Amino acid sequence: MVDAKGKNMKCLTFFLMLPETVKNRSKKGPKKPSSSSGSKLPPVCYEIITLKNRKKKKMAAEIFPSKKPANSNSNSVQQYHQQNLNNNNTIPSPNWQGLYSTIRERNAVMFNNELMADVHFVVGPPSGTQRLPGHKYVLAVGSSVFHAMFYGELAEDKEEIRIPDVEPAAFLAMLKYLYCDEIDLAADTVLATLYAAKKYIVPHLARACVNFLETSLSAKNACVLLSQSCLFEEPDLTQRCWEVIDAQAELALKSEGFCDIDFQTLESILKRETLNAKEIVVFEAALCWAEVECQRQELTPTIENKRKVLGKALYLIRIPTMALDDFANGAAQSGVLTLNETNDIFLWYTAAKKPELEFVSKPRKGLVPQRCHRFQSCAYRSNQWRYRGRCDSIQFSVDKRVFIAGFGLYGSSCGSAEYSAKIELKRQGVTLGQNVSKYFSDGSSNTFPVWFEYPVQIEPDTFYTASVVLDGNELSYFGQEGMTEVQCGKVTVQFQCSSDSTNGTGVQGGQIPELIFYA
């Protein structure tokens, strides 16, 4: 323990170490009152950002992989980090400074520590506040907002500052960065941490949060992150979200996160020209969103209320472009459309003179798939290429994120024939996508597409295994003069042999001549 006299000496020493401008400022009279949030910052919606309801927290934990923080300090410093994070303890040793060789390590000891703390923050909403200690000098060095708050012309001398719009865990993550120069992000709090970093203008931490979100981006969370990226004005993240939503539209629209987006984001998705989805899927997703929105507005989820909350966004669904069966068995019987709208749409399908509709009647453009062809020529011989339940396989990697939609396969070299194909895509032995379908070949050396049910997201700089098991009686064409690297538009694809291949396919020759993808 440090007695009162020792504590006063330490405070005096700390005061003498401060710059003259800071010491002079401390001698001045009372400052003009101002709010700690007086800086001009973009408005944000706390209710969305904090992921405060249980459903959203559960979703975030499921869709973001957890990441271990970097361990760049000594064990003793890490021990203090954990101790301070959990217990808010003071330093017991009277000569603790001598234990650490760098200013960074000594600063880290002060993280969430009451020792020499000259300000306290009461963080979080009234239902779950946490009181955290801080040191004005350290905070001001790391954030211009804190500098203005403590040392600016309108600075206050408050010993306790209330911050109701930031989650305690997110505020601690920001403090850990400011004190320890460490970025420790978690799936449950990364959005709230991004909000804190934006509010207090800590750009490097904000960039790390965005990178975390980009690497964790998938069809399950793309719609939610699209909404948040627009709110935070992060155009790069917004673009990444659109890439995922366009390519994996049906998965994104069926995700839980789609129902959590705001109305403006819903409209932007329904307007999207490159949305790669059947219109009946878009219609069903909009109805699911409307049901959840009724609950948010405390309305009974009746047909009338669903239509009410959808408003004019209903007309952004391109119902006239649905397959007739989808419309007759789905949208026409949903009850959401009026009788006149249903009759007019039926006439749109069948009548020569089509009625005017409020709905958009032009089909979406969708995405155009790209094809990466890995052989320079193809051939056939009397004893090749046979299929008896054996696997043809090849490994590949890309330098940019793409979405594999299917494979192009060779067909019969002996006239028309039908094949049954089981296609599969794996990463490190884990199956990411598979499908069983049939395709008909016309006897030419062309390739024939076989599709996955949904496009599969492929990350850069990692090898994936593409496999197919074909069943057919006829001999087929096969590729030769294979290339180990192929440039396809802006994407570079590398190939290598796979140990799963038991039917002869490799880099130089065989089956799976094409990868079909969106980029």
Coordinates of C-alpha atoms in Angstrom, one line a residue, residues 196-475:
A196 CA -16.5 4.0 -30.5
A197 CA -13.5 4.4 -32.8
K198 CA -15.5 6.6 -35.1
K199 CA -16.9 8.7 -32.3
Y200 CA -13.5 9.4 -30.7
I201 CA -11.7 9.6 -34.0
V202 CA -9.3 6.7 -33.6
P203 CA -8.8 5.9 -37.3
H204 CA -6.4 3.0 -37.1
L205 CA -8.7 1.1 -34.8
A206 CA -11.6 1.9 -37.0
R207 CA -9.7 0.5 -40.0
A208 CA -8.9 -2.6 -38.1
C209 CA -12.6 -3.1 -37.3
V210 CA -13.5 -2.7 -41.0
N211 CA -10.8 -5.2 -42.0
F212 CA -12.3 -7.6 -39.4
L213 CA -15.7 -7.2 -40.8
E214 CA -14.5 -7.6 -44.4
T215 CA -12.6 -10.9 -43.7
S216 CA -15.7 -12.2 -41.8
L217 CA -18.1 -11.2 -44.5
S218 CA -20.5 -13.9 -45.8
A219 CA -24.0 -14.2 -47.1
K220 CA -25.3 -14.6 -43.6
N221 CA -24.2 -11.2 -42.4
A222 CA -23.8 -9.2 -45.6
C223 CA -27.2 -7.5 -45.4
V224 CA -26.7 -6.3 -41.8
L225 CA -23.1 -5.1 -42.6
L226 CA -24.4 -3.3 -45.7
S227 CA -26.8 -1.3 -43.4
Q228 CA -24.0 -0.6 -40.9
S229 CA -21.4 0.3 -43.6
C230 CA -23.7 3.0 -45.0
L231 CA -24.3 4.3 -41.5
F232 CA -20.6 4.5 -40.8
E233 CA -19.8 5.9 -44.3
E234 CA -17.4 3.0 -45.1
P235 CA -17.6 2.8 -49.0
D236 CA -15.1 -0.1 -49.3
L237 CA -17.0 -2.2 -46.9
T238 CA -20.3 -1.3 -48.6
Q239 CA -18.8 -2.4 -52.0
R240 CA -17.7 -5.8 -50.5
C241 CA -21.2 -6.3 -49.1
W242 CA -22.7 -5.7 -52.4
E243 CA -20.4 -8.2 -54.1
V244 CA -21.5 -10.9 -51.7
I245 CA -25.2 -9.9 -51.9
D246 CA -25.2 -9.9 -55.7
A247 CA -23.4 -13.2 -56.1
Q248 CA -25.1 -15.1 -53.2
A249 CA -28.4 -13.2 -53.3
E250 CA -30.7 -16.1 -52.4
L251 CA -28.6 -17.1 -49.4
A252 CA -28.4 -13.5 -48.3
L253 CA -32.1 -12.9 -48.6
K254 CA -32.9 -16.1 -46.7
S255 CA -30.5 -15.2 -43.8
E256 CA -31.8 -14.0 -40.4
G257 CA -29.8 -10.8 -40.8
F258 CA -31.9 -9.7 -43.7
C259 CA -34.9 -9.2 -41.4
D260 CA -32.8 -6.9 -39.2
I261 CA -32.0 -4.3 -41.8
D262 CA -33.7 -0.9 -41.9
F263 CA -36.2 0.2 -44.5
Q264 CA -33.7 2.3 -46.5
T265 CA -31.4 -0.7 -46.9
L266 CA -34.4 -2.9 -47.8
E267 CA -35.3 -0.5 -50.6
S268 CA -31.7 -0.4 -51.9
I269 CA -31.6 -4.2 -52.1
L270 CA -35.0 -4.5 -53.8
K271 CA -33.9 -1.9 -56.4
R272 CA -30.7 -3.8 -57.1
E273 CA -30.3 -4.5 -60.8
T274 CA -27.6 -7.1 -60.4
L275 CA -29.3 -9.2 -57.7
N276 CA -28.7 -12.8 -58.7
A277 CA -31.9 -14.4 -57.4
K278 CA -35.3 -15.7 -58.5
E279 CA -37.9 -13.0 -58.0
I280 CA -40.1 -15.4 -55.9
V281 CA -37.2 -15.6 -53.4
V282 CA -37.1 -11.8 -53.3
F283 CA -40.8 -11.7 -52.7
E284 CA -40.7 -14.2 -49.9
A285 CA -37.8 -12.4 -48.2
A286 CA -39.7 -9.1 -48.3
L287 CA -42.7 -10.7 -46.6
C288 CA -40.4 -12.2 -43.9
W289 CA -38.9 -8.7 -43.3
A290 CA -42.4 -7.2 -43.1
E291 CA -43.4 -9.7 -40.4
V292 CA -40.4 -8.8 -38.2
E293 CA -40.9 -5.1 -38.9
C294 CA -44.5 -5.4 -37.6
Q295 CA -43.1 -6.8 -34.4
R296 CA -40.6 -3.9 -34.1
Q297 CA -43.5 -1.5 -34.6
E298 CA -45.7 -3.5 -32.1
L299 CA -48.2 -4.3 -34.8
T300 CA -50.1 -7.5 -35.3
P301 CA -48.4 -9.2 -38.3
T302 CA -51.6 -9.4 -40.4
I303 CA -51.6 -9.3 -44.2
E304 CA -52.8 -5.7 -44.1
N305 CA -50.0 -4.6 -41.7
K306 CA -47.3 -6.4 -43.7
R307 CA -48.3 -4.5 -46.7
K308 CA -48.5 -1.3 -44.7
V309 CA -44.9 -1.5 -43.4
L310 CA -43.6 -2.5 -46.9
G311 CA -45.3 0.6 -48.4
K312 CA -44.0 1.5 -51.9
A313 CA -41.1 -0.9 -51.5
L314 CA -43.6 -3.7 -52.5
Y315 CA -43.6 -2.3 -56.1
L316 CA -39.8 -2.7 -56.3
I317 CA -40.4 -6.5 -56.4
R318 CA -40.5 -7.5 -60.0
I319 CA -43.5 -9.7 -59.7
P320 CA -44.4 -9.7 -63.4
T321 CA -40.9 -11.3 -64.2
M322 CA -41.6 -14.4 -62.0
A323 CA -42.2 -17.7 -63.6
L324 CA -46.0 -18.2 -64.1
D325 CA -46.0 -21.1 -61.7
D326 CA -44.1 -19.1 -59.0
F327 CA -46.7 -16.3 -59.3
A328 CA -49.8 -18.5 -59.4
N329 CA -48.7 -20.7 -56.4
G330 CA -46.9 -18.0 -54.5
A331 CA -47.5 -14.3 -54.8
A332 CA -51.0 -14.6 -56.2
Q333 CA -52.1 -16.6 -53.1
S334 CA -50.1 -14.6 -50.5
G335 CA -53.0 -12.2 -49.9
V336 CA -50.6 -9.2 -50.1
L337 CA -51.7 -8.3 -53.6
T338 CA -55.1 -6.7 -54.2
L339 CA -57.6 -8.5 -56.4
N340 CA -57.1 -6.0 -59.2
E341 CA -53.3 -6.3 -59.0
T342 CA -53.6 -10.1 -59.2
N343 CA -55.9 -9.9 -62.2
D344 CA -53.7 -7.4 -64.0
I345 CA -50.6 -9.5 -63.5
F346 CA -52.3 -12.6 -64.8
L347 CA -53.3 -10.5 -67.9
W348 CA -49.7 -9.4 -68.2
Y349 CA -48.7 -13.0 -68.6
T350 CA -51.4 -14.0 -71.0
A351 CA -52.9 -11.1 -72.9
A352 CA -51.6 -9.6 -76.1
K353 CA -52.5 -6.2 -74.9
K354 CA -50.9 -5.9 -71.5
P355 CA -52.2 -3.7 -68.8
E356 CA -50.2 -1.0 -67.1
L357 CA -48.7 -2.1 -63.8
E358 CA -47.2 -0.3 -60.9
F359 CA -44.7 -3.1 -60.4
V360 CA -41.3 -3.1 -62.3
S361 CA -41.8 -5.4 -65.2
K362 CA -38.3 -5.5 -66.6
P363 CA -36.2 -8.5 -65.5
R364 CA -33.1 -7.9 -63.4
K365 CA -29.8 -8.2 -65.3
G366 CA -28.2 -10.4 -62.7
L367 CA -24.6 -11.3 -63.0
V368 CA -22.7 -12.6 -66.0
P369 CA -20.6 -15.7 -65.0
Q370 CA -17.0 -15.8 -66.0
R371 CA -15.3 -19.0 -67.2
C372 CA -11.7 -19.9 -66.5
H373 CA -10.5 -22.5 -69.0
R374 CA -7.4 -24.3 -68.0
F375 CA -6.6 -26.4 -71.1
Q376 CA -5.1 -25.2 -74.4
S377 CA -6.6 -28.1 -76.4
C378 CA -8.7 -31.3 -76.0
A379 CA -8.7 -34.7 -77.6
Y380 CA -10.2 -38.2 -77.4
R381 CA -8.8 -41.7 -77.7
S382 CA -10.4 -45.1 -77.9
N383 CA -9.4 -46.0 -74.3
Q384 CA -10.0 -42.7 -72.6
W385 CA -11.8 -41.0 -70.8
R386 CA -13.9 -43.6 -69.0
Y387 CA -16.1 -43.1 -65.9
R388 CA -16.7 -46.0 -63.4
G389 CA -17.4 -44.1 -60.2
R390 CA -13.9 -42.8 -59.9
C391 CA -13.2 -39.2 -58.9
D392 CA -11.7 -36.5 -61.2
S393 CA -10.2 -33.7 -59.1
I394 CA -8.0 -30.6 -59.3
Q395 CA -6.9 -28.0 -56.7
F396 CA -6.9 -24.2 -57.4
S397 CA -6.4 -20.9 -55.7
V398 CA -7.3 -17.3 -56.7
D399 CA -5.8 -13.9 -55.8
K400 CA -9.2 -12.2 -55.3
R401 CA -12.5 -13.2 -53.6
V402 CA -14.7 -14.9 -56.1
F403 CA -17.9 -17.1 -56.0
I404 CA -17.8 -20.5 -57.7
A405 CA -21.1 -21.1 -59.4
G406 CA -20.2 -24.4 -61.1
F407 CA -17.9 -26.4 -63.3
G408 CA -17.7 -26.8 -67.1
L409 CA -17.3 -30.5 -68.0
Y410 CA -16.5 -32.4 -71.2
G411 CA -19.1 -34.6 -72.8
S412 CA -19.2 -37.7 -75.0
S413 CA -16.8 -38.1 -77.9
C414 CA -19.0 -40.8 -79.4
G415 CA -22.2 -38.9 -80.2
S416 CA -25.0 -37.6 -78.0
A417 CA -25.0 -38.9 -74.4
E418 CA -26.3 -38.1 -70.9
Y419 CA -24.1 -38.0 -67.8
S420 CA -24.9 -37.9 -64.1
A421 CA -22.5 -35.7 -62.3
K422 CA -21.8 -35.2 -58.6
I423 CA -19.8 -32.0 -58.2
E424 CA -18.1 -31.0 -54.9
L425 CA -16.0 -28.1 -53.6
K426 CA -13.8 -28.5 -50.5
R427 CA -11.3 -26.6 -48.4
Q428 CA -8.9 -28.5 -46.3
G429 CA -11.2 -31.5 -46.3
V430 CA -14.4 -29.5 -45.4
T431 CA -17.2 -29.6 -48.0
L432 CA -18.3 -26.1 -48.9
G433 CA -20.7 -27.0 -51.6
Q434 CA -22.0 -30.0 -53.6
N435 CA -24.7 -31.0 -56.0
V436 CA -25.9 -33.9 -58.1
S437 CA -27.4 -33.2 -61.5
K438 CA -27.5 -34.5 -65.1
Y439 CA -26.3 -32.9 -68.2
F440 CA -26.7 -33.8 -71.9
S441 CA -23.8 -33.6 -74.3
D442 CA -24.2 -33.3 -78.1
G443 CA -21.1 -35.1 -79.1
S444 CA -19.0 -31.9 -79.6
S445 CA -15.8 -30.9 -77.8
N446 CA -17.6 -28.1 -76.1
T447 CA -17.8 -27.9 -72.3
F448 CA -21.2 -28.2 -70.5
P449 CA -22.0 -26.4 -67.3
V450 CA -23.0 -28.1 -64.1
W451 CA -24.1 -25.8 -61.3
F452 CA -24.1 -25.7 -57.5
E453 CA -27.3 -24.9 -55.8
Y454 CA -25.8 -21.7 -54.5
P455 CA -22.5 -20.0 -55.5
V456 CA -19.7 -20.8 -53.1
Q457 CA -17.5 -18.0 -51.7
I458 CA -13.8 -18.5 -52.3
E459 CA -11.2 -16.5 -50.4
P460 CA -7.9 -15.5 -52.0
D461 CA -4.5 -17.2 -51.5
T462 CA -6.0 -20.6 -50.3
F463 CA -6.2 -23.8 -52.2
Y464 CA -9.6 -25.4 -52.8
T465 CA -10.4 -28.8 -54.2
A466 CA -12.8 -29.1 -57.1
S467 CA -14.0 -32.7 -57.7
V468 CA -16.5 -34.5 -59.9
V469 CA -17.7 -38.1 -60.1
L470 CA -19.3 -38.8 -63.4
D471 CA -21.5 -41.7 -64.4
G472 CA -21.9 -42.5 -68.1
N473 CA -21.3 -45.3 -70.5
E474 CA -19.7 -43.3 -73.3
L475 CA -16.1 -42.2 -73.6

